[in-house]
Short mmCIF file of N, CA and C in Angstrom, two decimals:
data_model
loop_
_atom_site.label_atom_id
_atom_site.label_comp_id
_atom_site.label_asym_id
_atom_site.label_seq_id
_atom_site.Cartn_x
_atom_site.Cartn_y
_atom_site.Cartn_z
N UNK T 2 0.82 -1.20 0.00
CA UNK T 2 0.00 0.00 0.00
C UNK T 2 0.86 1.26 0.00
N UNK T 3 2.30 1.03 0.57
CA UNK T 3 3.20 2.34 0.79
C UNK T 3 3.16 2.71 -0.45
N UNK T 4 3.32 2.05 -1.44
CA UNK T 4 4.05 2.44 -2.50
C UNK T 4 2.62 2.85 -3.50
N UNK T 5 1.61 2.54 -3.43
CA UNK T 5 0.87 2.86 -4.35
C UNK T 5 0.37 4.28 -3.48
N UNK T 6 -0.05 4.26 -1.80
CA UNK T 6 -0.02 5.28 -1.86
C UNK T 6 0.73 6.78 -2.69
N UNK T 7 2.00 6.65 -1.95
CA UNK T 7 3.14 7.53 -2.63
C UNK T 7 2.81 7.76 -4.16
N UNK T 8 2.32 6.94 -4.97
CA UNK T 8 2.49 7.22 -6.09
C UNK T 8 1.02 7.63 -6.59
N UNK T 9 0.06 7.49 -5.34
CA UNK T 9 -1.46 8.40 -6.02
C UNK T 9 -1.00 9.34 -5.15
N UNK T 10 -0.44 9.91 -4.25
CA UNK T 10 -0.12 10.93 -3.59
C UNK T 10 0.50 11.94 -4.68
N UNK T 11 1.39 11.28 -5.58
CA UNK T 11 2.29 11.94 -6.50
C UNK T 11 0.96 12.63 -7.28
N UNK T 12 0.22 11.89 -7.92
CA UNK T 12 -0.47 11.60 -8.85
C UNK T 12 -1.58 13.07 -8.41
N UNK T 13 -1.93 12.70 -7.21
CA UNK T 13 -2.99 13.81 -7.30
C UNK T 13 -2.54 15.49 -6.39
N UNK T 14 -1.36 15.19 -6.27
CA UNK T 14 -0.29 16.23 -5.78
C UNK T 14 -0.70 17.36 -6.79
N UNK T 15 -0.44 16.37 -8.25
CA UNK T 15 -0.03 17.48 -9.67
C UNK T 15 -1.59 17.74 -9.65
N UNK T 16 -2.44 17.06 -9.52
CA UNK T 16 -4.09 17.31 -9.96
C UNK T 16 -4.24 18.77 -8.80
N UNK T 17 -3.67 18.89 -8.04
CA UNK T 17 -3.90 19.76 -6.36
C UNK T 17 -5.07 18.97 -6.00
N UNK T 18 -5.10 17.74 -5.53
CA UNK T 18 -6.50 17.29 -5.00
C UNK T 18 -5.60 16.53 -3.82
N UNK T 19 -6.50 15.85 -2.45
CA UNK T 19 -5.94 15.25 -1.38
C UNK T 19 -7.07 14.83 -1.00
N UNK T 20 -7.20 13.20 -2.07
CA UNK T 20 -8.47 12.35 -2.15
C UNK T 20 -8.24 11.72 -0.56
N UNK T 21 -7.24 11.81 -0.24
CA UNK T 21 -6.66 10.96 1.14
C UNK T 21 -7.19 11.10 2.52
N UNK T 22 -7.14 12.75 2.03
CA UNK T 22 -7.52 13.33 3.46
C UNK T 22 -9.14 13.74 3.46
N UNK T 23 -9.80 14.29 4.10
CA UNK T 23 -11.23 14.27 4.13
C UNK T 23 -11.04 15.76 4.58
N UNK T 24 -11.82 16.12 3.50
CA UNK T 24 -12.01 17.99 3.90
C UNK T 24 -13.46 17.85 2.98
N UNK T 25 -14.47 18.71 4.14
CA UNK T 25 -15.95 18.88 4.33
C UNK T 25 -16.30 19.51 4.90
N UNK T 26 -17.65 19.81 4.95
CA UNK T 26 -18.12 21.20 5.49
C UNK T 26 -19.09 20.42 6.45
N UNK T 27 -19.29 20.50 7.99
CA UNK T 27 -20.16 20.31 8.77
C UNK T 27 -21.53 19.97 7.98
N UNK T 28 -22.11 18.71 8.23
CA UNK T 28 -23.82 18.94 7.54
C UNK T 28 -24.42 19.47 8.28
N UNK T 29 -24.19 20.34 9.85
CA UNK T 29 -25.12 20.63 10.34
C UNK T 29 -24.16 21.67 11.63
N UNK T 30 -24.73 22.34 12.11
CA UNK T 30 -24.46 22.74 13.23
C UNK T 30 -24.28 22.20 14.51
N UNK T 31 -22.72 22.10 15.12
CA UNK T 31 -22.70 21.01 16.24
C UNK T 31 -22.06 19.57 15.89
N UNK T 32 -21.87 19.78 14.43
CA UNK T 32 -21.52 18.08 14.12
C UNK T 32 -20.41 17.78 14.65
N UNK T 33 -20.69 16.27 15.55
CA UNK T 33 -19.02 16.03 16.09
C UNK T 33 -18.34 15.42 15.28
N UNK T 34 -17.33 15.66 14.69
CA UNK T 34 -16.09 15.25 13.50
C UNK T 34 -15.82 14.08 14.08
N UNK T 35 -15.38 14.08 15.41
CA UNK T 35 -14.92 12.64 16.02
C UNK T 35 -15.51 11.23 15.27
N UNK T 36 -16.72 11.42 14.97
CA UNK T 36 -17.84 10.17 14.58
C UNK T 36 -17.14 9.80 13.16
N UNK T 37 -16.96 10.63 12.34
CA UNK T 37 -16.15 10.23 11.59
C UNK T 37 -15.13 9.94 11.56
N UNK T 38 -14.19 8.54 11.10
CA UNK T 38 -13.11 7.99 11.49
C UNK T 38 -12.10 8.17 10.30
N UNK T 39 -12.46 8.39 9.13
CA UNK T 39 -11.33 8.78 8.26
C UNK T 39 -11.63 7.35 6.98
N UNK T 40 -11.05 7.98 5.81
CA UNK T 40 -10.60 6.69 4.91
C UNK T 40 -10.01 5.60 5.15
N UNK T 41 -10.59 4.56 4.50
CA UNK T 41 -9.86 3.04 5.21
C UNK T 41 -8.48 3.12 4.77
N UNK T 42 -8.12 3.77 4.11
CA UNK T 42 -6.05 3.74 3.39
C UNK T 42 -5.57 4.28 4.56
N UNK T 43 -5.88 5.41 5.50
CA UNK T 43 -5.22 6.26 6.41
C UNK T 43 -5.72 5.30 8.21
N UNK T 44 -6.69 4.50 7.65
CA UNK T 44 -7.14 3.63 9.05
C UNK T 44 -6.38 2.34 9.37
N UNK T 45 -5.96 2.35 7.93
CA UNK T 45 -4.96 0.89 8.49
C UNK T 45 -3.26 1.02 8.39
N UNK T 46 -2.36 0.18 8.90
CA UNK T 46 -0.81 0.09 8.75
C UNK T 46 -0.83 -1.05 8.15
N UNK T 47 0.15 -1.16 7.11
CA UNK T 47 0.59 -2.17 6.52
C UNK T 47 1.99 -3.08 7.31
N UNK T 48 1.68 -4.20 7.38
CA UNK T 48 2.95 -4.39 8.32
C UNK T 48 3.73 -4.87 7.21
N UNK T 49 4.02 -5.29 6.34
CA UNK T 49 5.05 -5.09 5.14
C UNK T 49 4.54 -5.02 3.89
N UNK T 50 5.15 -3.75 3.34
CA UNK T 50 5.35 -3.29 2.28
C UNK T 50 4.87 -4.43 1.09
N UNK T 51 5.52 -5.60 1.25
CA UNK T 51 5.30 -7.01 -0.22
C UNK T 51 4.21 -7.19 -0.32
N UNK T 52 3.37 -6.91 0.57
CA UNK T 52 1.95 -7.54 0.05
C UNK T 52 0.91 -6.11 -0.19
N UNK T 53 1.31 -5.22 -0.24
CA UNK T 53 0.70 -3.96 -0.93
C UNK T 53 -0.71 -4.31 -2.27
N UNK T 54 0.45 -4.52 -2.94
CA UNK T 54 -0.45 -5.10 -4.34
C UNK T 54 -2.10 -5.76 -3.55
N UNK T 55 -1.18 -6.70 -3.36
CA UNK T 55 -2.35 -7.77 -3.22
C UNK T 55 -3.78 -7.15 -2.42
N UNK T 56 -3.05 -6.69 -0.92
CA UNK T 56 -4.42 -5.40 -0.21
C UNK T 56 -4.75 -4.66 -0.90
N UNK T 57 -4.51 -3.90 -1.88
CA UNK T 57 -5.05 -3.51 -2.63
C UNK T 57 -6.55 -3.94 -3.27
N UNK T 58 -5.55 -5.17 -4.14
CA UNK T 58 -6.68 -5.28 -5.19
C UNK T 58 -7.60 -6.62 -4.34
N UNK T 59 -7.06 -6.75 -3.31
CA UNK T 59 -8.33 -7.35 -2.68
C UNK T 59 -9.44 -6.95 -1.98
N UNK T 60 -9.25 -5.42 -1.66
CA UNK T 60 -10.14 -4.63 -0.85
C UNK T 60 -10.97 -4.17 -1.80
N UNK T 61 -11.12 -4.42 -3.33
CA UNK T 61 -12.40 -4.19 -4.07
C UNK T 61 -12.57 -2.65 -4.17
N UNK T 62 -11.94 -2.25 -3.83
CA UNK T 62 -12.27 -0.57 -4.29
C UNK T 62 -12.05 0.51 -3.01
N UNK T 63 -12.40 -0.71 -1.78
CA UNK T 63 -13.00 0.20 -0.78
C UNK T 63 -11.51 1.13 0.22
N UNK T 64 -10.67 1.49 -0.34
CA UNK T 64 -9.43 2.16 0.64
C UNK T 64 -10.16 3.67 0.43
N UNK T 65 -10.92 4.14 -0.46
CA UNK T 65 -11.03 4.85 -0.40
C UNK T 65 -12.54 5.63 0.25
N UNK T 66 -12.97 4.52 0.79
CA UNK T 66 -14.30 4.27 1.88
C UNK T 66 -14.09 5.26 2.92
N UNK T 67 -15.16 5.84 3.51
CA UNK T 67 -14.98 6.47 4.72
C UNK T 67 -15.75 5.91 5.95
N UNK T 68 -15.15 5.37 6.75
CA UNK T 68 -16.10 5.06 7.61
C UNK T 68 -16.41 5.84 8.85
N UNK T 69 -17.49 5.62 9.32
CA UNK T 69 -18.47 6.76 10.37
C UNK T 69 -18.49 5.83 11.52
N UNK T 70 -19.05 6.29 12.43
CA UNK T 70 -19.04 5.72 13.91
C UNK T 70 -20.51 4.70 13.46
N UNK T 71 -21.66 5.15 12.92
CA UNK T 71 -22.70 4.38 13.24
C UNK T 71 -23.73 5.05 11.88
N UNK T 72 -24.99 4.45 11.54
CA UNK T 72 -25.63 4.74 10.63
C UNK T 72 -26.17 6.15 10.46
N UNK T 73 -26.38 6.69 11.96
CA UNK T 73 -27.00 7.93 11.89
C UNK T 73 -26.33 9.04 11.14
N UNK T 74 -25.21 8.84 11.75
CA UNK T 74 -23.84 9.84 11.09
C UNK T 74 -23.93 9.94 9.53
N UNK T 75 -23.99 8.89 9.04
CA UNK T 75 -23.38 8.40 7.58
C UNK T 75 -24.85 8.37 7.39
N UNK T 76 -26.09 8.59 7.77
CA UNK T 76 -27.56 9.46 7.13
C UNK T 76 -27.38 11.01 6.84
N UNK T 77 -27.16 11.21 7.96
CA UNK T 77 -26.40 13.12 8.06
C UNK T 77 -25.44 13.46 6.79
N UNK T 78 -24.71 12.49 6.76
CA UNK T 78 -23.61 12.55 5.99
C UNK T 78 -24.12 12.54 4.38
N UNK T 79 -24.91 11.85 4.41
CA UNK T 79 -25.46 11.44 2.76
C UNK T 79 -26.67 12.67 2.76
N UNK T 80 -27.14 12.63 3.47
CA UNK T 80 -28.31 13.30 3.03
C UNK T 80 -27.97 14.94 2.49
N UNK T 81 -26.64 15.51 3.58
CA UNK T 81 -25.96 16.61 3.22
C UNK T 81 -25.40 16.72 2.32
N UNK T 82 -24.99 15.52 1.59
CA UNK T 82 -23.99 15.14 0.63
C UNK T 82 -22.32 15.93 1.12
N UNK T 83 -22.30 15.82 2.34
CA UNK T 83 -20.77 16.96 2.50
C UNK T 83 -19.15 16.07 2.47
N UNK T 84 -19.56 14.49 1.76
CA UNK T 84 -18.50 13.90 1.76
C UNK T 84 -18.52 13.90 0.00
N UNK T 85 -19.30 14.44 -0.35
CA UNK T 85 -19.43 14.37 -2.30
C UNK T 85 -19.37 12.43 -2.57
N UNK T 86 -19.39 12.27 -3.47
CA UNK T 86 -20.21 10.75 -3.94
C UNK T 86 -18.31 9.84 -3.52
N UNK T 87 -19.22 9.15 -2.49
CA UNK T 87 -18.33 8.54 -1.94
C UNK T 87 -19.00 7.53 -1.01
N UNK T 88 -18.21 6.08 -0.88
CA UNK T 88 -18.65 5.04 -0.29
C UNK T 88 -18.42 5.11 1.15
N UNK T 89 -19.49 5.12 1.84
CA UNK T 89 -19.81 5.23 3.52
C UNK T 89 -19.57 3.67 4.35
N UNK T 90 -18.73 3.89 5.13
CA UNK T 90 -18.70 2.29 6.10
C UNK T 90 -19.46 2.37 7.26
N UNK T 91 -21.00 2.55 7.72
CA UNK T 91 -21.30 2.97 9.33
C UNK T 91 -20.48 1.50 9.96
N UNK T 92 -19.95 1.91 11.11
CA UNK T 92 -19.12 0.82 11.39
C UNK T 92 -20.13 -0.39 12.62
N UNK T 93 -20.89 0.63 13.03
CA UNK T 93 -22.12 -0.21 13.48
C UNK T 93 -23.04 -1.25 13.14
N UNK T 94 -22.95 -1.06 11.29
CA UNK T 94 -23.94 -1.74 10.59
C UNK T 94 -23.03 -2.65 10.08
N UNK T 95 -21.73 -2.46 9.44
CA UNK T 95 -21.11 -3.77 8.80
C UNK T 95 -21.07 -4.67 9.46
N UNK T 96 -21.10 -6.14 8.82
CA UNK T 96 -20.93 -7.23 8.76
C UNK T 96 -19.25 -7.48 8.37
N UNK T 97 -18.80 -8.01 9.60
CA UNK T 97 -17.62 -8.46 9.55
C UNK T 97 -17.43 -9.01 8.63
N UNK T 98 -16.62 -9.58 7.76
CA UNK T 98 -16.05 -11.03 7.19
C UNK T 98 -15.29 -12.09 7.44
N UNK T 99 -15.60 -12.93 8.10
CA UNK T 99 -14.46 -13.69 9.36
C UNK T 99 -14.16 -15.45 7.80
N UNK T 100 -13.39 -15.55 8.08
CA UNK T 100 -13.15 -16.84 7.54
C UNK T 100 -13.07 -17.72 8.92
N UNK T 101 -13.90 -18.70 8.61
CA UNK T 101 -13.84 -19.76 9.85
C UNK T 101 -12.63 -20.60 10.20
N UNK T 102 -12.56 -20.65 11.53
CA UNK T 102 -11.39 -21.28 12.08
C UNK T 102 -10.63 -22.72 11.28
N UNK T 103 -12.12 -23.35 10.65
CA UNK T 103 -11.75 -24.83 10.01
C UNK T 103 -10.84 -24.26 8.70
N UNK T 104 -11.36 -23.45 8.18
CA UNK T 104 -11.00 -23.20 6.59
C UNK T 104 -9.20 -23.24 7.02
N UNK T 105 -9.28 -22.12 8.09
CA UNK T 105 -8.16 -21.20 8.32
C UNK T 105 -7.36 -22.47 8.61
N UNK T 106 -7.50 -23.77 9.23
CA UNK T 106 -6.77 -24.25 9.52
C UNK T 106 -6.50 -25.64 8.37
N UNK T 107 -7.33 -25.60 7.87
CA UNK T 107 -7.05 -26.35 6.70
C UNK T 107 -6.31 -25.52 5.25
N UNK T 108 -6.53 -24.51 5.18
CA UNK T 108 -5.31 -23.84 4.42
C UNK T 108 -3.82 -23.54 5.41
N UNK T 109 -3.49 -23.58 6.75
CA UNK T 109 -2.77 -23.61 7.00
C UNK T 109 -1.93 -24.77 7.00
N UNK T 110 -2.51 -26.32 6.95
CA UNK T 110 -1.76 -27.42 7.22
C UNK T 110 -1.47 -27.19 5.34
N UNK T 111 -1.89 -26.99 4.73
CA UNK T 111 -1.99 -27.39 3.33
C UNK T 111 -1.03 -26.59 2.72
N UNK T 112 -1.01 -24.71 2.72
CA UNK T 112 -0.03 -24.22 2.46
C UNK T 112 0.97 -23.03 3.19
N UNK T 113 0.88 -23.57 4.49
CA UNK T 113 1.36 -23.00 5.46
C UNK T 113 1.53 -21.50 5.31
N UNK T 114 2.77 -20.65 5.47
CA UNK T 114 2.65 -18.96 5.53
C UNK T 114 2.55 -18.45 3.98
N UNK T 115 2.16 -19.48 3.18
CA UNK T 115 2.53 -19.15 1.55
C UNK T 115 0.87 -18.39 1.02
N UNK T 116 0.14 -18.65 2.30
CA UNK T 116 -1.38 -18.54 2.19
C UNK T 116 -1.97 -17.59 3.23
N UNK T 117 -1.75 -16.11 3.34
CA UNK T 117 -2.21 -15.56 4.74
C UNK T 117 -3.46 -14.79 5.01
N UNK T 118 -4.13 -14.98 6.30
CA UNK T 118 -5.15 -13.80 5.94
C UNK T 118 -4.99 -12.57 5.58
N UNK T 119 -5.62 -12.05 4.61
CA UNK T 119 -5.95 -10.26 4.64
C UNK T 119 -5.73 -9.90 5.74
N UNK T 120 -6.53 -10.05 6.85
CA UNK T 120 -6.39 -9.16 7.80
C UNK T 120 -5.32 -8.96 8.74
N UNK T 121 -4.75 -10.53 8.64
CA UNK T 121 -3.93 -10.92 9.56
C UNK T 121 -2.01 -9.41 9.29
N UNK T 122 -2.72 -9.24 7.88
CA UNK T 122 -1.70 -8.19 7.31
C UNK T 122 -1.26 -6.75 7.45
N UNK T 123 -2.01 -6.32 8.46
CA UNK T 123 -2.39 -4.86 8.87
C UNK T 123 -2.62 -4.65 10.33
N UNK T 124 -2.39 -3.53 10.72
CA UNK T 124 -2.91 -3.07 12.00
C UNK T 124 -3.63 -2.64 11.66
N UNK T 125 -4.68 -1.83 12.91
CA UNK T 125 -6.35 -1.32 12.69
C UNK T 125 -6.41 -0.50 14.22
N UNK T 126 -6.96 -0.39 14.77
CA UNK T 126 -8.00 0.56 15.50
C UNK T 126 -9.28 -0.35 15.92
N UNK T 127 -9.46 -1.45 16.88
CA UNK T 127 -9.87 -1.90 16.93
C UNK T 127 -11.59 -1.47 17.37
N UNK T 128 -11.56 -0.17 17.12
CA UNK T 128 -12.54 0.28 17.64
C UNK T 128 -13.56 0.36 16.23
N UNK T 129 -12.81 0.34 14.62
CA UNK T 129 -13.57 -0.12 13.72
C UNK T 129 -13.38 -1.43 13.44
N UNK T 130 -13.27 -2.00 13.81
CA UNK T 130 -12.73 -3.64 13.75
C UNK T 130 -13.93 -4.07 12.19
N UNK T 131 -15.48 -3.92 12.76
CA UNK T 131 -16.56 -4.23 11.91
C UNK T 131 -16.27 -4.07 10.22
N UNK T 132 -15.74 -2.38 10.00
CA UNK T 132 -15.41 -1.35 8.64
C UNK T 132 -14.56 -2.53 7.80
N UNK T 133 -13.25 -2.52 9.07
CA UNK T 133 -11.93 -3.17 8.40
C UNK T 133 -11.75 -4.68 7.98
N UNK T 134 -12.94 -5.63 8.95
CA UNK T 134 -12.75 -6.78 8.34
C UNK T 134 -14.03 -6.81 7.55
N UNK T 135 -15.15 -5.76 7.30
CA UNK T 135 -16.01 -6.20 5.75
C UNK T 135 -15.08 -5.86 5.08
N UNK T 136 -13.89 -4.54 4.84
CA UNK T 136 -12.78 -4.68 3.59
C UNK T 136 -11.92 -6.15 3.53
N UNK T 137 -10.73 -6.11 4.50
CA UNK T 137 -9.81 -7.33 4.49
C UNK T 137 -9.97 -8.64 5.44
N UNK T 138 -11.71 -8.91 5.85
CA UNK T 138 -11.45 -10.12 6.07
C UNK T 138 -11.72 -11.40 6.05
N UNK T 139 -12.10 -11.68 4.63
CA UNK T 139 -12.61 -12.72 3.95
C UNK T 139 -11.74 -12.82 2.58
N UNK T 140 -10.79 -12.70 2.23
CA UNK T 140 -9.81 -13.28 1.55
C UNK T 140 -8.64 -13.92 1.82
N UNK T 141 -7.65 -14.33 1.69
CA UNK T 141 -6.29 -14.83 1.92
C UNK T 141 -5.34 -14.20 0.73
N UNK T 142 -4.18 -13.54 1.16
CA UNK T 142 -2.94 -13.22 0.25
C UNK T 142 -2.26 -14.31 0.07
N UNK T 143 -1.70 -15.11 -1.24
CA UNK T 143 -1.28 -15.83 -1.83
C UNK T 143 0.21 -15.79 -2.56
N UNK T 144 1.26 -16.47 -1.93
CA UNK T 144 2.73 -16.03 -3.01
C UNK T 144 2.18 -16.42 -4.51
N UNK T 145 1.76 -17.40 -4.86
CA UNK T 145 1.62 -17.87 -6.26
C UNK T 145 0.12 -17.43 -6.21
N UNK T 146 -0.42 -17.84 -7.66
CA UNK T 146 -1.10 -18.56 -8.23
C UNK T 146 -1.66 -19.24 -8.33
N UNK T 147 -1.11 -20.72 -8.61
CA UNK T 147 -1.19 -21.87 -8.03
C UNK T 147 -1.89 -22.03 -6.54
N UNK T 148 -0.80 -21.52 -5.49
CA UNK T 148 -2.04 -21.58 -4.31
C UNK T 148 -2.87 -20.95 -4.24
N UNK T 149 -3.04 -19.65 -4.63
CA UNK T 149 -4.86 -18.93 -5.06
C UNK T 149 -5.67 -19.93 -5.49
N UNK T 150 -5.23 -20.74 -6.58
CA UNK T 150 -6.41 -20.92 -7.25
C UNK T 150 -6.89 -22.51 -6.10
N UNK T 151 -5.38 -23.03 -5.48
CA UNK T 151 -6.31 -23.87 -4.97
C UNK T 151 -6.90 -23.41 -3.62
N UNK T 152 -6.33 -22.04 -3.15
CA UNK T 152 -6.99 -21.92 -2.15
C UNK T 152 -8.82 -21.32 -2.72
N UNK T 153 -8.93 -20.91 -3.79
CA UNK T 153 -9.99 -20.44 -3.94
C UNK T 153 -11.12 -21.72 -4.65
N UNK T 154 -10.19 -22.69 -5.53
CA UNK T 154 -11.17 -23.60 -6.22
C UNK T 154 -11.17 -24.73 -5.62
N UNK T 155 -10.28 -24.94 -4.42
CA UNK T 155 -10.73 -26.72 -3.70
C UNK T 155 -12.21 -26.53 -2.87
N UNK T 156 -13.12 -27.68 -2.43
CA UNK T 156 -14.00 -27.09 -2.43
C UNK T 156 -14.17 -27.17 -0.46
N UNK T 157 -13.07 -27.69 -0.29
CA UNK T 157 -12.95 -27.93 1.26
C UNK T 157 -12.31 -26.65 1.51
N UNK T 158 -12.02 -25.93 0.53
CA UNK T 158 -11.72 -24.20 1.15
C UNK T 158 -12.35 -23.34 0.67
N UNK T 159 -12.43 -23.09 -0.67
CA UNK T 159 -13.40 -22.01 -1.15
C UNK T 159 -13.14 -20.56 -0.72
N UNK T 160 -12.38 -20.14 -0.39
CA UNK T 160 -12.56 -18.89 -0.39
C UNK T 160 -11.62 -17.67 -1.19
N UNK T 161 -12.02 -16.29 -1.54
CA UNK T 161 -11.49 -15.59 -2.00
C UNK T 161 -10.21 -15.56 -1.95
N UNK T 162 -9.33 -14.92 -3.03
CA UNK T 162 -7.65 -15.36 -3.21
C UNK T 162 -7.16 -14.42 -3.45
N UNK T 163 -5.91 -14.17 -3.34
CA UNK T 163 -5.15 -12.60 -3.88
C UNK T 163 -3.87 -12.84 -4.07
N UNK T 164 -3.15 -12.78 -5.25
CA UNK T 164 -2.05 -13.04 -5.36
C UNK T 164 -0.96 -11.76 -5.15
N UNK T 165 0.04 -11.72 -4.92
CA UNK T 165 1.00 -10.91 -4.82
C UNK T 165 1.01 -9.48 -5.56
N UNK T 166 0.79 -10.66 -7.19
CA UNK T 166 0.25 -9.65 -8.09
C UNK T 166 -0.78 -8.77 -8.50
N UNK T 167 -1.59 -9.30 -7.76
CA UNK T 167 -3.17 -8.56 -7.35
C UNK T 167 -4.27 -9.16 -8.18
N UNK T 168 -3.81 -10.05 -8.93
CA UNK T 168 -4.86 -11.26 -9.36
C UNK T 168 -6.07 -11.72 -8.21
N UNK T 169 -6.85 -11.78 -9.00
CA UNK T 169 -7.91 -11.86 -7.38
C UNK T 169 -8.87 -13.36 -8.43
N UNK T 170 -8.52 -14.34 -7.74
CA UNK T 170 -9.55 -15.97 -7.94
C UNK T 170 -10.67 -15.80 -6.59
N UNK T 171 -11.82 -15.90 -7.69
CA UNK T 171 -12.90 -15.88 -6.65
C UNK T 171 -13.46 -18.00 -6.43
N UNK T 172 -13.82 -18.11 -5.41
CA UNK T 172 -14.52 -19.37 -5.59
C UNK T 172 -15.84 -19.70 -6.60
N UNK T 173 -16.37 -18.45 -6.95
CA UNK T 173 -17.43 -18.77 -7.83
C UNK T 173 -17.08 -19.06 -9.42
N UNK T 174 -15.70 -19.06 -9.72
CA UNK T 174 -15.02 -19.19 -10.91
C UNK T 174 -14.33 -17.79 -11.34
N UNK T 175 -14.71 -16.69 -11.11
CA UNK T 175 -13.90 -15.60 -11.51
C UNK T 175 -12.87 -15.16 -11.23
N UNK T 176 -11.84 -14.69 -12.27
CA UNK T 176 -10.50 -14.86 -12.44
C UNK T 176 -10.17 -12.78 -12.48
N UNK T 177 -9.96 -12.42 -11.69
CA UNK T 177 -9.63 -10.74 -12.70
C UNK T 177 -8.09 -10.08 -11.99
N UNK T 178 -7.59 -9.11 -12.70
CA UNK T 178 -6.26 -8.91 -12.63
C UNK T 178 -5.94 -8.36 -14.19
N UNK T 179 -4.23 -8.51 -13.79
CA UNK T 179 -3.50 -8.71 -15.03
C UNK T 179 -3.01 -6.92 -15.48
N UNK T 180 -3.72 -6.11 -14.68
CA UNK T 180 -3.49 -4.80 -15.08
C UNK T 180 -3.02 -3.92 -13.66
N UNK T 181 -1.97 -3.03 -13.34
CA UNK T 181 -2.19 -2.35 -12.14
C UNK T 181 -2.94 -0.77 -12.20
#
């Protein structure tokens, strides 16, 4: 993520824009800012740099999500429109994504650290815990290929895959990537 940050940082440096940071106008008089917690790119730490790619293109779009304390907020928020068209996380309402202990441990005897959780890849703020594992925590980062696809197409695992390269094997058969 360091590095793609840095380089949309570059990117929208020259545009003068700072998609990163959150600048808005109160929807209301009194609004506590606190409730809002910030973009998921600035909510999480990457604990190494190599698997960037892969968090990336496994988080589906959402780094650039904002998540709110709870639904009410992120009603205020939409209805004012003062975050402009942008994807809301109330952190109250998400649905975690947990991969179950069996899976987890049957991709671990099978391809030991070559197969890791998403989430297991980041620090967080455990106080959005909900936001951060509907982004990273129902996939696994993958060195190959090969183990993507069997972590995604055996059927005693099944679940979402992410390769290094940011190839993403879904269990339902879909394959996408190939471009950064």
């Amino acid at each position: 993520l360091e590095e793609s940050i840095l380089h949309a940082e570059r990117e929208l440096g020259r545009m003068g824009a700072n998609r990163f940071g959150l600048n808005y106008s109160d929807p209301e008089p009194g609004f506590d800012r606190s409730k809002v917690k910030g973009r998921v790119i600035r909510l999480i730490a990457m604990k190494n740099p190599k698997y960037a790619r892969a968090l990336e293109a496994g988080s589906g779009g959402s780094l650039f999500s904002v998540v709110v304390e709870n639904g009410a907020i992120a009603s205020i928020l939409l209805k004012r429109k003062s975050l402009g068209n942008v994807k809301i996380l109330p952190n109250n309402r998400m649905k975690p994504r947990v991969i179950p202990d069996r899976i987890l441990e049957r991709v671990q005897s099978k391809y030991g650290n070559k197969a890791i959780p998403a989430i297991s890849l980041i620090d967080y703020d455990r106080s959005i815990e909900n936001s951060i594992k509907y982004v990273f925590g129902g996939y696994f980062v993958c060195e190959t290929p090969e183990i993507a696809k069997g972590v995604a197409y055996d059927s005693s695992i099944g679940v979402m895959a992410v390769t290094l390269q940011g190839d993403s094997y879904d269990p339902t058969g879909s394959i996408s990537g190939g471009a950064s």
